[in-house]
mmCIF file of C-alpha atoms in Angstrom:
data_model
loop_
_atom_site.group_PDB
_atom_site.id
_atom_site.type_symbol
_atom_site.label_atom_id
_atom_site.label_comp_id
_atom_site.label_asym_id
_atom_site.label_seq_id
_atom_site.Cartn_x
_atom_site.Cartn_y
_atom_site.Cartn_z
ATOM 1 C CA MET A 459 68.235 31.967 -53.450
ATOM 2 C CA THR A 460 64.507 32.679 -53.521
ATOM 3 C CA THR A 461 63.235 35.798 -55.222
ATOM 4 C CA ASP A 462 60.149 35.879 -52.990
ATOM 5 C CA PRO A 463 60.655 39.019 -50.854
ATOM 6 C CA LEU A 464 58.755 37.611 -47.867
ATOM 7 C CA LEU A 465 60.761 34.387 -47.817
ATOM 8 C CA LEU A 466 63.954 36.373 -48.300
ATOM 9 C CA MET A 467 63.292 38.324 -45.100
ATOM 10 C CA GLY A 468 64.660 35.370 -43.131
ATOM 11 C CA GLU A 469 68.026 35.972 -44.825
ATOM 12 C CA VAL A 470 67.790 39.697 -44.054
ATOM 13 C CA ASP A 471 67.066 38.988 -40.392
ATOM 14 C CA ALA A 472 70.030 36.613 -40.127
ATOM 15 C CA ALA A 473 72.380 39.053 -41.896
ATOM 16 C CA THR A 474 71.173 41.888 -39.660
ATOM 17 C CA SER A 475 71.861 39.822 -36.546
ATOM 18 C CA ARG A 476 75.415 39.131 -37.741
ATOM 19 C CA LEU A 477 75.938 42.843 -38.478
ATOM 20 C CA LEU A 478 74.647 43.846 -35.039
ATOM 21 C CA ARG A 479 77.034 41.415 -33.345
ATOM 22 C CA THR A 480 79.943 42.979 -35.205
ATOM 23 C CA ALA A 481 78.780 46.526 -34.453
ATOM 24 C CA ALA A 482 78.262 45.707 -30.765
ATOM 25 C CA ALA A 483 81.950 44.832 -30.435
ATOM 26 C CA PHE A 484 83.165 48.251 -31.663
ATOM 27 C CA ASP A 485 84.353 50.910 -29.238
ATOM 28 C CA ALA A 486 84.843 54.568 -30.176
ATOM 29 C CA ALA A 487 88.357 53.954 -31.496
ATOM 30 C CA ASP A 488 87.137 51.055 -33.653
ATOM 31 C CA LEU A 489 84.421 53.246 -35.156
ATOM 32 C CA ALA A 490 86.913 55.993 -35.966
ATOM 33 C CA ALA A 491 89.231 53.538 -37.736
ATOM 34 C CA ALA A 492 89.274 53.290 -41.510
ATOM 35 C CA SER A 493 86.878 50.983 -43.307
ATOM 36 C CA ARG A 494 87.639 49.318 -46.629
ATOM 37 C CA LEU A 495 85.872 52.168 -48.431
ATOM 38 C CA PRO A 496 88.143 55.108 -49.328
ATOM 39 C CA GLY A 497 87.470 58.134 -47.133
ATOM 40 C CA TRP A 498 85.006 56.335 -44.869
ATOM 41 C CA THR A 499 85.490 55.221 -41.285
ATOM 42 C CA ARG A 500 83.608 52.268 -39.848
ATOM 43 C CA GLY A 501 81.250 54.859 -38.391
ATOM 44 C CA HIS A 502 80.464 56.081 -41.909
ATOM 45 C CA VAL A 503 79.628 52.539 -43.002
ATOM 46 C CA LEU A 504 77.276 51.953 -40.052
ATOM 47 C CA ALA A 505 75.612 55.345 -40.543
ATOM 48 C CA HIS A 506 75.119 54.512 -44.206
ATOM 49 C CA LEU A 507 73.515 51.171 -43.388
ATOM 50 C CA ALA A 508 71.034 52.840 -41.032
ATOM 51 C CA ARG A 509 70.137 55.572 -43.526
ATOM 52 C CA ASN A 510 69.936 52.947 -46.269
ATOM 53 C CA ALA A 511 67.278 51.133 -44.241
ATOM 54 C CA ASP A 512 65.355 54.420 -44.003
ATOM 55 C CA GLY A 513 65.677 54.787 -47.775
ATOM 56 C CA PHE A 514 64.287 51.319 -48.390
ATOM 57 C CA VAL A 515 61.381 52.096 -46.049
ATOM 58 C CA ASN A 516 60.652 55.109 -48.273
ATOM 59 C CA LEU A 517 60.627 52.893 -51.363
ATOM 60 C CA LEU A 518 58.387 50.280 -49.736
ATOM 61 C CA THR A 519 56.018 53.058 -48.687
ATOM 62 C CA ALA A 520 55.999 54.384 -52.248
ATOM 63 C CA ALA A 521 55.152 50.924 -53.585
ATOM 64 C CA ARG A 522 52.385 50.428 -51.019
ATOM 65 C CA THR A 523 50.754 53.877 -51.276
ATOM 66 C CA GLY A 524 51.503 54.983 -54.816
ATOM 67 C CA GLN A 525 53.227 58.138 -53.544
ATOM 68 C CA ALA A 526 56.222 59.377 -55.526
ATOM 69 C CA LEU A 527 58.701 58.962 -52.673
ATOM 70 C CA PRO A 528 62.385 58.818 -53.641
ATOM 71 C CA MET A 529 64.852 56.709 -51.715
ATOM 72 C CA TYR A 530 66.693 59.824 -50.512
ATOM 73 C CA SER A 531 65.586 63.444 -50.711
ATOM 74 C CA SER A 532 68.815 64.169 -52.606
ATOM 75 C CA LEU A 533 72.310 62.743 -52.987
ATOM 76 C CA ALA A 534 73.659 65.741 -51.073
ATOM 77 C CA ALA A 535 71.305 65.044 -48.176
ATOM 78 C CA ARG A 536 72.316 61.367 -48.218
ATOM 79 C CA THR A 537 75.988 62.298 -47.932
ATOM 80 C CA ALA A 538 75.310 64.898 -45.225
ATOM 81 C CA ASP A 539 73.304 62.424 -43.128
ATOM 82 C CA ILE A 540 76.081 59.833 -43.318
ATOM 83 C CA ASP A 541 78.749 62.370 -42.390
ATOM 84 C CA ALA A 542 76.636 63.681 -39.514
ATOM 85 C CA GLY A 543 76.085 60.211 -38.081
ATOM 86 C CA ALA A 544 79.560 58.779 -38.539
ATOM 87 C CA GLY A 545 81.066 60.129 -35.324
ATOM 88 C CA ARG A 546 78.334 59.057 -32.916
ATOM 89 C CA PRO A 547 79.109 56.972 -29.816
ATOM 90 C CA PRO A 548 78.917 53.174 -30.213
ATOM 91 C CA GLY A 549 75.599 52.872 -28.371
ATOM 92 C CA GLU A 550 73.906 55.395 -30.658
ATOM 93 C CA HIS A 551 75.109 53.548 -33.749
ATOM 94 C CA LEU A 552 73.791 50.265 -32.391
ATOM 95 C CA ASP A 553 70.416 51.721 -31.408
ATOM 96 C CA ASP A 554 70.054 53.342 -34.834
ATOM 97 C CA LEU A 555 70.869 50.100 -36.638
ATOM 98 C CA ARG A 556 68.340 48.157 -34.554
ATOM 99 C CA ARG A 557 65.610 50.796 -34.884
ATOM 100 C CA THR A 558 65.920 51.152 -38.646
ATOM 101 C CA ALA A 559 66.115 47.375 -39.153
ATOM 102 C CA ASP A 560 62.833 47.048 -37.245
ATOM 103 C CA LEU A 561 61.242 49.792 -39.356
ATOM 104 C CA PHE A 562 62.337 48.017 -42.531
ATOM 105 C CA ALA A 563 60.842 44.726 -41.329
ATOM 106 C CA GLU A 564 57.587 46.486 -40.418
ATOM 107 C CA ALA A 565 57.418 48.127 -43.852
ATOM 108 C CA VAL A 566 57.873 44.738 -45.535
ATOM 109 C CA THR A 567 55.114 43.219 -43.389
ATOM 110 C CA ALA A 568 52.761 46.083 -44.325
ATOM 111 C CA MET A 569 53.111 45.413 -48.073
ATOM 112 C CA PRO A 570 49.971 43.950 -49.706
ATOM 113 C CA ALA A 571 50.676 41.315 -52.339
ATOM 114 C CA GLU A 572 49.803 43.580 -55.268
ATOM 115 C CA ALA A 573 52.258 46.290 -54.135
ATOM 116 C CA TRP A 574 55.241 44.075 -54.931
ATOM 117 C CA ALA A 575 54.443 44.539 -58.650
ATOM 118 C CA ALA A 576 55.106 48.297 -58.426
ATOM 119 C CA THR A 577 58.165 50.099 -59.778
ATOM 120 C CA VAL A 578 59.882 52.599 -57.477
ATOM 121 C CA GLN A 579 62.544 55.279 -57.906
ATOM 122 C CA ALA A 580 65.720 53.949 -56.305
ATOM 123 C CA ARG A 581 69.005 55.838 -56.128
ATOM 124 C CA MET A 582 70.227 54.374 -59.433
ATOM 125 C CA GLY A 583 66.879 54.689 -61.223
ATOM 126 C CA PRO A 584 63.601 52.768 -61.549
ATOM 127 C CA TRP A 585 63.578 49.458 -59.695
ATOM 128 C CA PRO A 586 61.006 46.674 -59.199
ATOM 129 C CA ALA A 587 59.584 46.724 -55.683
ATOM 130 C CA ALA A 588 59.891 42.924 -55.658
ATOM 131 C CA LEU A 589 63.700 43.344 -55.521
ATOM 132 C CA LEU A 590 63.794 45.703 -52.536
ATOM 133 C CA VAL A 591 64.312 42.979 -49.948
ATOM 134 C CA TRP A 592 67.148 41.523 -52.024
ATOM 135 C CA GLY A 593 68.599 45.026 -52.314
ATOM 136 C CA ARG A 594 68.633 45.459 -48.550
ATOM 137 C CA LEU A 595 70.223 42.041 -48.037
ATOM 138 C CA ARG A 596 72.925 42.896 -50.551
ATOM 139 C CA GLU A 597 73.661 46.191 -48.793
ATOM 140 C CA ILE A 598 74.033 44.510 -45.404
ATOM 141 C CA GLU A 599 76.230 41.666 -46.597
ATOM 142 C CA VAL A 600 78.538 43.717 -48.821
ATOM 143 C CA HIS A 601 78.984 46.570 -46.345
ATOM 144 C CA HIS A 602 79.605 44.098 -43.530
ATOM 145 C CA LEU A 603 82.768 43.242 -45.459
ATOM 146 C CA ASP A 604 83.563 46.948 -45.742
ATOM 147 C CA LEU A 605 83.743 47.236 -41.951
ATOM 148 C CA ALA A 606 87.109 45.441 -42.110
ATOM 149 C CA ALA A 607 86.172 43.375 -39.092
ATOM 150 C CA ASP A 608 86.226 39.608 -38.653
ATOM 151 C CA TYR A 609 83.796 38.991 -41.523
ATOM 152 C CA GLY A 610 84.750 37.846 -44.996
ATOM 153 C CA PRO A 611 83.268 36.420 -48.202
ATOM 154 C CA ALA A 612 83.408 32.914 -46.713
ATOM 155 C CA ASP A 613 80.834 34.079 -44.151
ATOM 156 C CA TRP A 614 78.270 34.698 -46.894
ATOM 157 C CA SER A 615 75.785 31.927 -47.567
ATOM 158 C CA GLU A 616 76.486 30.019 -50.763
ATOM 159 C CA THR A 617 73.084 30.974 -52.171
ATOM 160 C CA PHE A 618 73.762 34.669 -51.539
ATOM 161 C CA ALA A 619 77.195 34.456 -53.166
ATOM 162 C CA HIS A 620 75.759 32.696 -56.233
ATOM 163 C CA ARG A 621 73.080 35.326 -56.724
ATOM 164 C CA LEU A 622 75.489 38.213 -56.175
ATOM 165 C CA LEU A 623 77.992 36.703 -58.619
ATOM 166 C CA ARG A 624 75.417 36.311 -61.369
ATOM 167 C CA GLU A 625 73.996 39.776 -60.772
ATOM 168 C CA ALA A 626 77.453 41.355 -60.915
ATOM 169 C CA ALA A 627 78.333 39.354 -64.034
ATOM 170 C CA SER A 628 75.154 40.552 -65.762
ATOM 171 C CA HIS A 629 75.913 44.131 -64.735
ATOM 172 C CA HIS A 630 79.452 43.960 -66.140
ATOM 173 C CA ALA A 631 78.324 42.198 -69.328
ATOM 174 C CA THR A 632 75.933 45.035 -70.193
ATOM 175 C CA GLY A 633 78.331 47.852 -69.292
ATOM 176 C CA PRO A 634 80.095 50.196 -71.710
ATOM 177 C CA THR A 635 83.321 48.136 -71.668
ATOM 178 C CA PRO A 636 82.285 44.541 -70.992
ATOM 179 C CA PRO A 637 85.222 42.285 -70.155
ATOM 180 C CA SER A 638 85.751 38.839 -71.633
ATOM 181 C CA MET A 639 86.318 36.177 -69.008
ATOM 182 C CA VAL A 640 85.067 32.782 -67.929
ATOM 183 C CA LEU A 641 84.211 32.353 -64.249
ATOM 184 C CA ARG A 642 84.586 28.745 -63.127
ATOM 185 C CA LEU A 643 82.958 28.032 -59.789
ATOM 186 C CA ASP A 644 84.390 25.292 -57.599
ATOM 187 C CA GLY A 645 82.023 22.333 -57.520
ATOM 188 C CA SER A 646 79.852 23.593 -60.374
ATOM 189 C CA GLU A 647 79.543 22.195 -63.876
ATOM 190 C CA HIS A 648 78.305 25.517 -65.283
ATOM 191 C CA ASP A 649 80.628 28.418 -66.090
ATOM 192 C CA VAL A 650 79.570 32.056 -65.983
ATOM 193 C CA VAL A 651 80.749 33.623 -69.245
ATOM 194 C CA LEU A 652 81.228 37.342 -69.821
ATOM 195 C CA GLY A 653 81.840 38.577 -73.346
ATOM 196 C CA ASP A 654 83.542 36.369 -75.927
ATOM 197 C CA ARG A 655 84.487 32.955 -74.530
ATOM 198 C CA ASP A 656 87.100 32.256 -77.206
ATOM 199 C CA GLY A 657 90.495 33.149 -75.830
ATOM 200 C CA ALA A 658 89.085 34.601 -72.618
ATOM 201 C CA PRO A 659 90.954 33.903 -69.372
ATOM 202 C CA ILE A 660 89.384 31.377 -67.012
ATOM 203 C CA VAL A 661 89.141 32.625 -63.429
ATOM 204 C CA ALA A 662 88.386 29.809 -61.002
ATOM 205 C CA GLY A 663 87.746 29.471 -57.294
ATOM 206 C CA PRO A 664 85.097 29.396 -54.561
ATOM 207 C CA VAL A 665 81.911 31.235 -55.475
ATOM 208 C CA SER A 666 82.168 33.613 -52.510
ATOM 209 C CA ASP A 667 85.690 34.682 -53.457
ATOM 210 C CA LEU A 668 84.723 35.059 -57.110
ATOM 211 C CA ALA A 669 81.739 37.219 -56.176
ATOM 212 C CA ALA A 670 83.738 39.429 -53.787
ATOM 213 C CA TRP A 671 86.482 39.902 -56.399
ATOM 214 C CA LEU A 672 83.967 40.666 -59.150
ATOM 215 C CA ILE A 673 82.417 43.513 -57.135
ATOM 216 C CA GLY A 674 85.778 44.946 -56.105
ATOM 217 C CA ARG A 675 85.654 43.808 -52.477
ATOM 218 C CA ALA A 676 88.594 41.394 -52.616
ATOM 219 C CA GLY A 677 91.903 41.112 -54.398
ATOM 220 C CA GLY A 678 91.232 37.601 -55.624
ATOM 221 C CA GLU A 679 94.124 35.919 -53.806
ATOM 222 C CA PRO A 680 92.363 32.508 -53.545
ATOM 223 C CA LEU A 681 91.516 32.552 -57.261
ATOM 224 C CA SER A 682 93.460 31.002 -60.135
ATOM 225 C CA VAL A 683 93.657 32.211 -63.722
ATOM 226 C CA THR A 684 94.270 30.197 -66.875
ATOM 227 C CA PRO A 685 96.448 30.783 -68.836
ATOM 228 C CA ASP A 686 98.899 31.858 -66.154
ATOM 229 C CA GLY A 687 99.032 35.583 -65.660
ATOM 230 C CA PRO A 688 97.494 38.401 -63.657
ATOM 231 C CA LEU A 689 93.804 38.394 -62.851
ATOM 232 C CA PRO A 690 91.709 40.576 -65.134
ATOM 233 C CA THR A 691 90.467 43.823 -63.635
ATOM 234 C CA PRO A 692 86.671 43.798 -63.338
ATOM 235 C CA PRO A 693 84.831 47.014 -64.249
ATOM 236 C CA GLU A 694 83.519 49.207 -61.465
ATOM 237 C CA TRP A 695 80.485 47.753 -59.757
ATOM 238 C CA ILE A 696 77.422 49.744 -58.668
#
């Protein structure tokens, strides 16, 4: 998958369209139902995605203007905004998702070439502005799964799943308790190795299922492990 943020916007637009189709099918009862995220309804997930778009607009504005704008004013405000928006009627959720997606696209279009070299203050710390479009795409695709609707890892593009898998593997490999495992992707001649390869279990399967399992969004049912035994437990993902 390209790292060029402008080229990557096509993927964001397509992912947003898929998300909007899912959201448009929800009635009030659907929105009040549980998502895959503990303690969050589907309404919480949709409210988060809208406020996340606002946060990325803040970061793009910071990169473009040089202002010290954080993604969110505070973590408490982020939580309060999500809670306040979760119970809205379906039409309000859909309008908010569309409006904030348009604002994000406009903020990307407004970026001069040199602004992509800036570093901004994201929720987890300093982040290259050049990765903001990827960050938004990742949020949409992963949280679409969290809606517990008719959307699964197999609906991700193969290029997205490959990039997410390698990003998650790098994150786990540099964590405080890096696991040792070999990820064997169906149809690929190149393994992704975490930790010490010698004696490490080999986890094999489709790249989308491997990626979803590695970030804690799937139980790994389609995956196999060698030698026979339970799947390893990946560390917590961001």
